[in-house]
PDB file of C-alpha atoms and ligand atoms in Angstrom:
ATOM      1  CA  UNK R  23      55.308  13.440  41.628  1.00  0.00           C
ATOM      2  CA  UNK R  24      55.906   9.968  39.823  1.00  0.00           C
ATOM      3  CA  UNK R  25      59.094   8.434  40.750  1.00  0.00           C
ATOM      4  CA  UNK R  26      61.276   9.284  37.669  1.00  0.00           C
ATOM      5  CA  UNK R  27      60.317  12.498  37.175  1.00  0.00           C
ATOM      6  CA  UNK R  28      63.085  15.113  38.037  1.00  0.00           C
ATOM      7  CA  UNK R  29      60.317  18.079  37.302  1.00  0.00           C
ATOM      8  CA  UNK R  30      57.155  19.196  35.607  1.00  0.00           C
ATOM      9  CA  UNK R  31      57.663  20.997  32.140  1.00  0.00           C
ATOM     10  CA  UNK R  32      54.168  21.189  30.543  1.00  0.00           C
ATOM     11  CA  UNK R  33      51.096  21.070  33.404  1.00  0.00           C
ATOM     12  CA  UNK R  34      48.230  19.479  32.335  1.00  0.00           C
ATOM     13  CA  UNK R  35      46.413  22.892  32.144  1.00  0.00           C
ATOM     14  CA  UNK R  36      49.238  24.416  29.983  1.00  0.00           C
ATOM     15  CA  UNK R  37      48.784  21.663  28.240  1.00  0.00           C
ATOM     16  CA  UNK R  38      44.826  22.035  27.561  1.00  0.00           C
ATOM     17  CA  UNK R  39      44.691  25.640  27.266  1.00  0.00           C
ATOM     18  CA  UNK R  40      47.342  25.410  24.117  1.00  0.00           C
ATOM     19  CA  UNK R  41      45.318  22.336  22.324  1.00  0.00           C
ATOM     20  CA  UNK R  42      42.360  24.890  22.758  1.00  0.00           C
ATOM     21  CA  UNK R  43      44.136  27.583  20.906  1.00  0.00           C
ATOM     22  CA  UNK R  44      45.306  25.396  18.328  1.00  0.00           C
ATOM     23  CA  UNK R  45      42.077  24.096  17.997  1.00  0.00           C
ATOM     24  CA  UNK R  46      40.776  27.747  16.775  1.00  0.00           C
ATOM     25  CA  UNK R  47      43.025  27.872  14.323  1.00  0.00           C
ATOM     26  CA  UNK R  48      43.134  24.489  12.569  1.00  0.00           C
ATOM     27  CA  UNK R  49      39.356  24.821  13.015  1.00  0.00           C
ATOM     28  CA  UNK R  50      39.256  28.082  10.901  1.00  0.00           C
ATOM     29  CA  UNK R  51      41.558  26.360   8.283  1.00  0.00           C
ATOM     30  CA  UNK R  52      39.913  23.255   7.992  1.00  0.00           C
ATOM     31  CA  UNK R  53      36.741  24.303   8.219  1.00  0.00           C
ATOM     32  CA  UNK R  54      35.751  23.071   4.401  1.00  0.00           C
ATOM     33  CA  UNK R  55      38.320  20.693   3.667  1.00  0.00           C
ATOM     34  CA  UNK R  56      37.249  17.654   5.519  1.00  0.00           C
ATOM     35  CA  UNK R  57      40.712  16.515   6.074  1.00  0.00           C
ATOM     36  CA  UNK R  58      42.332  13.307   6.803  1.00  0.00           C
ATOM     37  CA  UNK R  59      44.087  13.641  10.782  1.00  0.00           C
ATOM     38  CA  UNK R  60      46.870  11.652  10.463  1.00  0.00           C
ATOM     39  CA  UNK R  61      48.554  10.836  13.870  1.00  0.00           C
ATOM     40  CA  UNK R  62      51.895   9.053  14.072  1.00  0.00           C
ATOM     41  CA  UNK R  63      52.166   6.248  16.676  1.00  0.00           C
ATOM     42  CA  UNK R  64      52.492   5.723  19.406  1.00  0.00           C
ATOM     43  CA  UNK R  65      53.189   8.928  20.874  1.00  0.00           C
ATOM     44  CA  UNK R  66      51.106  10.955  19.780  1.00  0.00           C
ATOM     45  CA  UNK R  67      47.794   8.725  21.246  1.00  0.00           C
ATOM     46  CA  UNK R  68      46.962  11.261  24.289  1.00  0.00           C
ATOM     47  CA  UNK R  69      47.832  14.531  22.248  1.00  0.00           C
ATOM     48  CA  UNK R  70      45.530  12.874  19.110  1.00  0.00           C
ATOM     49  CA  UNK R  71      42.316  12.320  21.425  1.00  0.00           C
ATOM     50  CA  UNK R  72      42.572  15.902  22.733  1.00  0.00           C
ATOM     51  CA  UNK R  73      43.471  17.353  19.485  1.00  0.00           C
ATOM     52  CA  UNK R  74      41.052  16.734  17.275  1.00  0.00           C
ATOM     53  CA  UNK R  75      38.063  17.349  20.314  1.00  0.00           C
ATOM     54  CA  UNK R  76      39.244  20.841  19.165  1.00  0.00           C
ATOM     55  CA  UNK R  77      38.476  20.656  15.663  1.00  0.00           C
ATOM     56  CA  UNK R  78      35.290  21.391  15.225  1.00  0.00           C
ATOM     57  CA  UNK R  79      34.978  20.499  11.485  1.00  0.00           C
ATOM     58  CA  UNK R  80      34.203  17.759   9.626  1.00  0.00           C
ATOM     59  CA  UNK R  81      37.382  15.159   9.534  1.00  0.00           C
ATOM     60  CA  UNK R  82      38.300  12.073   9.062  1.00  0.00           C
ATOM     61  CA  UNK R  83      40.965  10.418  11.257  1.00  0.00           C
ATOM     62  CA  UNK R  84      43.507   7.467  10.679  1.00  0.00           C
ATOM     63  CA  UNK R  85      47.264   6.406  11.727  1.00  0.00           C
ATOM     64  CA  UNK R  86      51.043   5.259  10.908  1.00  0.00           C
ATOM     65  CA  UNK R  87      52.854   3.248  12.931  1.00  0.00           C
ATOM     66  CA  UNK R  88      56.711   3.956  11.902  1.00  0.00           C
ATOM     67  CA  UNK R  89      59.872   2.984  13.508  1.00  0.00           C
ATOM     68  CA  UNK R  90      63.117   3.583  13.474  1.00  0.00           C
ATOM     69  CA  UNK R  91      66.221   0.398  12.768  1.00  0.00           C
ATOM     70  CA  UNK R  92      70.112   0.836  12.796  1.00  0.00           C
ATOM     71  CA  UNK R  93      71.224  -1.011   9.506  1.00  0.00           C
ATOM     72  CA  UNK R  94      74.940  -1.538   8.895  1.00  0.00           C
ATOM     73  CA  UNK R  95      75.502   1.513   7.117  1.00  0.00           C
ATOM     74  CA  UNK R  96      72.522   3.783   8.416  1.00  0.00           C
ATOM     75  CA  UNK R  97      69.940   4.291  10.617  1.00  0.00           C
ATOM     76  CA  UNK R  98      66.961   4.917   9.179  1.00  0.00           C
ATOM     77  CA  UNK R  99      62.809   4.517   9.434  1.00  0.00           C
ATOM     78  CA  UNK R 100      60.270   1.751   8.721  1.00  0.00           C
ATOM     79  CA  UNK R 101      56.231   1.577   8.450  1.00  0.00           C
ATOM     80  CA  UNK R 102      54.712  -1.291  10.591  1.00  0.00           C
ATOM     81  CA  UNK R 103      51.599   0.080   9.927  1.00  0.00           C
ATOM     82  CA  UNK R 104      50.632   2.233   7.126  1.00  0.00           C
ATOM     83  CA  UNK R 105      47.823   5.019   6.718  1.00  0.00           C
ATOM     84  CA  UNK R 106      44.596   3.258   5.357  1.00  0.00           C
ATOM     85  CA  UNK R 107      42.817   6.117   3.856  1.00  0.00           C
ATOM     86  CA  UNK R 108      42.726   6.575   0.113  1.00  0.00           C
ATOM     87  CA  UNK R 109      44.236  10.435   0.582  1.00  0.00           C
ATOM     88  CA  UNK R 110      45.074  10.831  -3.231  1.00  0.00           C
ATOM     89  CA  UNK R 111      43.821  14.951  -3.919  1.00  0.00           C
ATOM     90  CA  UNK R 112      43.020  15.119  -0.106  1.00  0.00           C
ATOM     91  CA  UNK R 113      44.118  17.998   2.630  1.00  0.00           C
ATOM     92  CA  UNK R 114      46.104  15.862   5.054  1.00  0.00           C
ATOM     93  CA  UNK R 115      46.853  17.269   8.869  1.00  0.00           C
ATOM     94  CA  UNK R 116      49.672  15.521  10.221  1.00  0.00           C
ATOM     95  CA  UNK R 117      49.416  15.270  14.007  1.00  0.00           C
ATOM     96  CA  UNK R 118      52.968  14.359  15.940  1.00  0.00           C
ATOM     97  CA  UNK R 119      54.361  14.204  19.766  1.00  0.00           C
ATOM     98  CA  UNK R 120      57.241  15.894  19.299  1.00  0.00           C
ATOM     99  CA  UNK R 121      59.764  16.883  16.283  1.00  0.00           C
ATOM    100  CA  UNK R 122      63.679  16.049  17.596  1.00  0.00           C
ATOM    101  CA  UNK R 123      65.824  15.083  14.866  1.00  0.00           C
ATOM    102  CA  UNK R 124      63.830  15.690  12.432  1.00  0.00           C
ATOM    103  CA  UNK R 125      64.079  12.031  11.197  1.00  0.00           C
ATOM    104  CA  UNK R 126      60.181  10.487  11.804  1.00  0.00           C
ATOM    105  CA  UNK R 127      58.794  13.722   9.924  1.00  0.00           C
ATOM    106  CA  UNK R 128      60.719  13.857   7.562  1.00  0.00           C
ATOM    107  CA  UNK R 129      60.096  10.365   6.659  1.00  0.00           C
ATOM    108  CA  UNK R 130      56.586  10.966   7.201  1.00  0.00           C
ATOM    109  CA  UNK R 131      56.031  14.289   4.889  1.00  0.00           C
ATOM    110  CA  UNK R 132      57.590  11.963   1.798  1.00  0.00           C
ATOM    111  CA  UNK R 133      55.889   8.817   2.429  1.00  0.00           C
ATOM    112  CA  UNK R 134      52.313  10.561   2.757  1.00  0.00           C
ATOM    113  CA  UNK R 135      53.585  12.851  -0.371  1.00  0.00           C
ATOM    114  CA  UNK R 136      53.828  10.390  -2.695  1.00  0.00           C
ATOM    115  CA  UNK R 137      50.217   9.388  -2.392  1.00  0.00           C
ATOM    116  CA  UNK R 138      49.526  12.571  -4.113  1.00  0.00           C
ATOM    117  CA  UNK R 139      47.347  14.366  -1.464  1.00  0.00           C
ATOM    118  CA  UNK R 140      45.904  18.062  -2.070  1.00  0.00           C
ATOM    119  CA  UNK R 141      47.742  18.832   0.420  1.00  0.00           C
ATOM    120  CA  UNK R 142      50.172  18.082   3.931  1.00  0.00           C
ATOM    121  CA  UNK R 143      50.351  20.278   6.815  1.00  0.00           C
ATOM    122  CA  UNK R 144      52.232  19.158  10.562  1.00  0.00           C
ATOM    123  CA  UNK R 145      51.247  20.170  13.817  1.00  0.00           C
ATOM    124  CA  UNK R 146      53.209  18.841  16.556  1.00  0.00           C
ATOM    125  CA  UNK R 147      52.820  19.279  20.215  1.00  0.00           C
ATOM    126  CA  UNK R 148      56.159  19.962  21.146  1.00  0.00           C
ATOM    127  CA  UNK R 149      59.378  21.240  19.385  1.00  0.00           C
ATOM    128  CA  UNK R 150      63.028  20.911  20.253  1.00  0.00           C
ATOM    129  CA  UNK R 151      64.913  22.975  16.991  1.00  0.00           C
ATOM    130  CA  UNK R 152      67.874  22.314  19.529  1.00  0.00           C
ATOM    131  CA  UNK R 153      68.306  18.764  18.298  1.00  0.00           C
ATOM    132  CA  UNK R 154      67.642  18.905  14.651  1.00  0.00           C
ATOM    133  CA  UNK R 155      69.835  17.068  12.296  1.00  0.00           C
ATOM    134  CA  UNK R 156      72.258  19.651   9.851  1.00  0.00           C
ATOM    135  CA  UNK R 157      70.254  19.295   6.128  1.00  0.00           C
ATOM    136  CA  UNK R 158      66.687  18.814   7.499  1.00  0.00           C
ATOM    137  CA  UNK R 159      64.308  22.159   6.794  1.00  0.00           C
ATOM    138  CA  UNK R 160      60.815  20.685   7.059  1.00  0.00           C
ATOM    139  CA  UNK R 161      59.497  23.058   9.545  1.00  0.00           C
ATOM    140  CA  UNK R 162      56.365  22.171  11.804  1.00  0.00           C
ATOM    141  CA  UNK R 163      53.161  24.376  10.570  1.00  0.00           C
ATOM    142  CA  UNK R 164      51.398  24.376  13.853  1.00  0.00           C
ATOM    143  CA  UNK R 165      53.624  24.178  17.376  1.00  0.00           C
ATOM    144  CA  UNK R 166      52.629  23.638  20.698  1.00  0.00           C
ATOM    145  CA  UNK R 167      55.299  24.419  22.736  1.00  0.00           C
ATOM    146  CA  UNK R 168      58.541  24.749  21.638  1.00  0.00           C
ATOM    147  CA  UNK R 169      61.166  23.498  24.976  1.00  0.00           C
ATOM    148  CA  UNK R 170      64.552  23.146  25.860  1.00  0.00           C
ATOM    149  CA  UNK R 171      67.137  20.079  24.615  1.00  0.00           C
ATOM    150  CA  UNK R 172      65.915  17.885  27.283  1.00  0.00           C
ATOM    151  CA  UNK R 173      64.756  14.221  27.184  1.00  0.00           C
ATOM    152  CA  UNK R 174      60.553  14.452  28.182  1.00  0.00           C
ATOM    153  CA  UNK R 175      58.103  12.046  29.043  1.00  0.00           C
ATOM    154  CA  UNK R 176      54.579  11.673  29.581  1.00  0.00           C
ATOM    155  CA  UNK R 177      51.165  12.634  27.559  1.00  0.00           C
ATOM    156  CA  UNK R 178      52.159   9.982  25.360  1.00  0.00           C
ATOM    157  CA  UNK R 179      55.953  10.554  25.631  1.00  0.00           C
ATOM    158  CA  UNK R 180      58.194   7.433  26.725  1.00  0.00           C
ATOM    159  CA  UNK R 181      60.787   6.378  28.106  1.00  0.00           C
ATOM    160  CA  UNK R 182      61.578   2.302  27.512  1.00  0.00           C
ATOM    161  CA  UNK R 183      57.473   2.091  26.997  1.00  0.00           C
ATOM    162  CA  UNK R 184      57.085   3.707  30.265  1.00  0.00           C
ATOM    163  CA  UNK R 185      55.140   7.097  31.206  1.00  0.00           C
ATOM    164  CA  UNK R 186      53.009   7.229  28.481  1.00  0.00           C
ATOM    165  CA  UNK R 187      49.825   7.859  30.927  1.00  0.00           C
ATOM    166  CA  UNK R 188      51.264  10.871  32.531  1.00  0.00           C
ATOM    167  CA  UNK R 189      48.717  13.679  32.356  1.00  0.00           C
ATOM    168  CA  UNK R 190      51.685  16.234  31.952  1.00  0.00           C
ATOM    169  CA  UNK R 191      54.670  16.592  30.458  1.00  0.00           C
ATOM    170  CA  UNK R 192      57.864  15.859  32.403  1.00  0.00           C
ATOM    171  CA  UNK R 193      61.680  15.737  32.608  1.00  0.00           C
ATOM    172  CA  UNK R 194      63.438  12.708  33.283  1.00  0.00           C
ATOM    173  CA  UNK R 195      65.595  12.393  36.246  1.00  0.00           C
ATOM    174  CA  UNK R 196      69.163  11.802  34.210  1.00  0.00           C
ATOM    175  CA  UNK R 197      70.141   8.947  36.679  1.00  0.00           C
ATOM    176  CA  UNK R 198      66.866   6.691  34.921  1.00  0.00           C
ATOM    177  CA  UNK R 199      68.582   6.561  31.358  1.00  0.00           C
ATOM    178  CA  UNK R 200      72.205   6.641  32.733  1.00  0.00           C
ATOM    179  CA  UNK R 201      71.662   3.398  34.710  1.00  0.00           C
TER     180      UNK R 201
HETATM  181  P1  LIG M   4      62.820  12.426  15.574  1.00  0.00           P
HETATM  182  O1  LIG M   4      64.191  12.384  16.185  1.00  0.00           O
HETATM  183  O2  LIG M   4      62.401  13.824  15.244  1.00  0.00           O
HETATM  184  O3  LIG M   4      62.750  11.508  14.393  1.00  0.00           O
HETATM  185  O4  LIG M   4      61.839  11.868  16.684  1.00  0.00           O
HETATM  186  C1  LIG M   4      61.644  10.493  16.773  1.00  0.00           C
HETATM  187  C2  LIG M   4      60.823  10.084  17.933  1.00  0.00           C
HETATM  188  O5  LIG M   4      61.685  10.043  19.063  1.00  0.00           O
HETATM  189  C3  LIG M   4      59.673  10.972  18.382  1.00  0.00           C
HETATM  190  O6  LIG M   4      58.494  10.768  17.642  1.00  0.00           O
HETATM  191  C4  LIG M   4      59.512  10.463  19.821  1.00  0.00           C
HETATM  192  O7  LIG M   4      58.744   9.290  19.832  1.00  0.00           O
HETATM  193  C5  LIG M   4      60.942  10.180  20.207  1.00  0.00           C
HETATM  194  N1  LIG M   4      61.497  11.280  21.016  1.00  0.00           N
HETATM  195  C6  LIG M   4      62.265  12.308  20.646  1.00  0.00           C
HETATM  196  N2  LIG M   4      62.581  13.103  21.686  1.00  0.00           N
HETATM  197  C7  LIG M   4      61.972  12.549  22.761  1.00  0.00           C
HETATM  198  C8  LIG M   4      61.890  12.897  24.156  1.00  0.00           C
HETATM  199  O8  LIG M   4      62.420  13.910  24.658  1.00  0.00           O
HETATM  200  N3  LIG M   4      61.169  12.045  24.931  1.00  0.00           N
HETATM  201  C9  LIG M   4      60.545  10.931  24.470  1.00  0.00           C
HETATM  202  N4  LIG M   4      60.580  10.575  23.176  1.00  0.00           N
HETATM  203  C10 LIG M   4      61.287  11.372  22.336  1.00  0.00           C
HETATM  204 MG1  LIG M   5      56.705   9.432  18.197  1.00  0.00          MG
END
């Protein structure tokens, strides 16, 4: 195992076997809608490419790039990159790495919302309700796997830009973020 990695949560098969399933489904409810994928950077890059292989309808794909900033009174989010689709009275999919605080989603749902789409739906690969902020409800339409309040890394996850290109999804040895 990578150096790091304290133990395997998701395998890569686990991993491919879910995206299949939720491939079925989004693929029965977008089957007429053509929607617009929208995938939330940069985590979300490996679960994205494998994603929407399993939606076998017509789509059309594009992505944010937010990020979060500590001002002096708050913390809150930013867009570096904004959506370029014109998704006024479209069906929007919104694909995500993981939902934690609740804070990136959030911001997310009511950014894309005021555009005035048909409609916005999430689907996030993983889930951790543990670590949701008090006062946030949004709740994930489509979930991959829903784990345990521990910090993850790999298919896209990172930690300090690092183990993105893990095929599976892994826990961090504590010592790594505590140094
Ligand atoms: P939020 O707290 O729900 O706003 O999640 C913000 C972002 O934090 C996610 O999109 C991830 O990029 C990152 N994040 C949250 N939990 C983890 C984790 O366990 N490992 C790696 N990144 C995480
Ligand atoms: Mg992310």
């Amino acid at each position: 195992m990578e150096q790091g990695i304290d133990k395997i949560l998701l395998t890569e098969e686990q991993i491919q076997t879910r995206i299949r399933e939720l491939g079925a489904v989004l693929t029965a409810e977008y089957a007429d809608k053509n929607p617009v994928i929208v995938g939330v950077l940069k985590g979300v890059v490996v679960f994205y490419a494998d994603m929407i292989r399993q939606i076998k309808a017509p789509c059309q794909i594009d992505f944010m790039w937010i990020s979060s900033y500590k001002g002096t009174v708050s913390s809150g989010m930013t867009i570096r990159q904004d959506i370029s689709a014109d998704i006024r009275g479209r069906h929007v999919l919104i694909l995500e790495d993981i939902y934690d605080t609740g804070n990136s989603l959030t911001f997310t749902v009511e950014h894309l919302l005021a555009k005035e789409p048909a409609s916005v739906k999430i689907c996030t690969l993983l889930d951790k309700p543990e670590r949701r902020k008090p006062g946030i409800t949004l709740q994930a339409d489509y979930v991959g796997f829903t784990i345990p309040n521990e910090f993850v890394v790999g298919y896209g996850l990172d930690y300090n830009e690092q183990y993105r290109n893990l095929p599976y999804v892994g826990i961090l040895k504590p010592e790594v973020y505590e140094k």
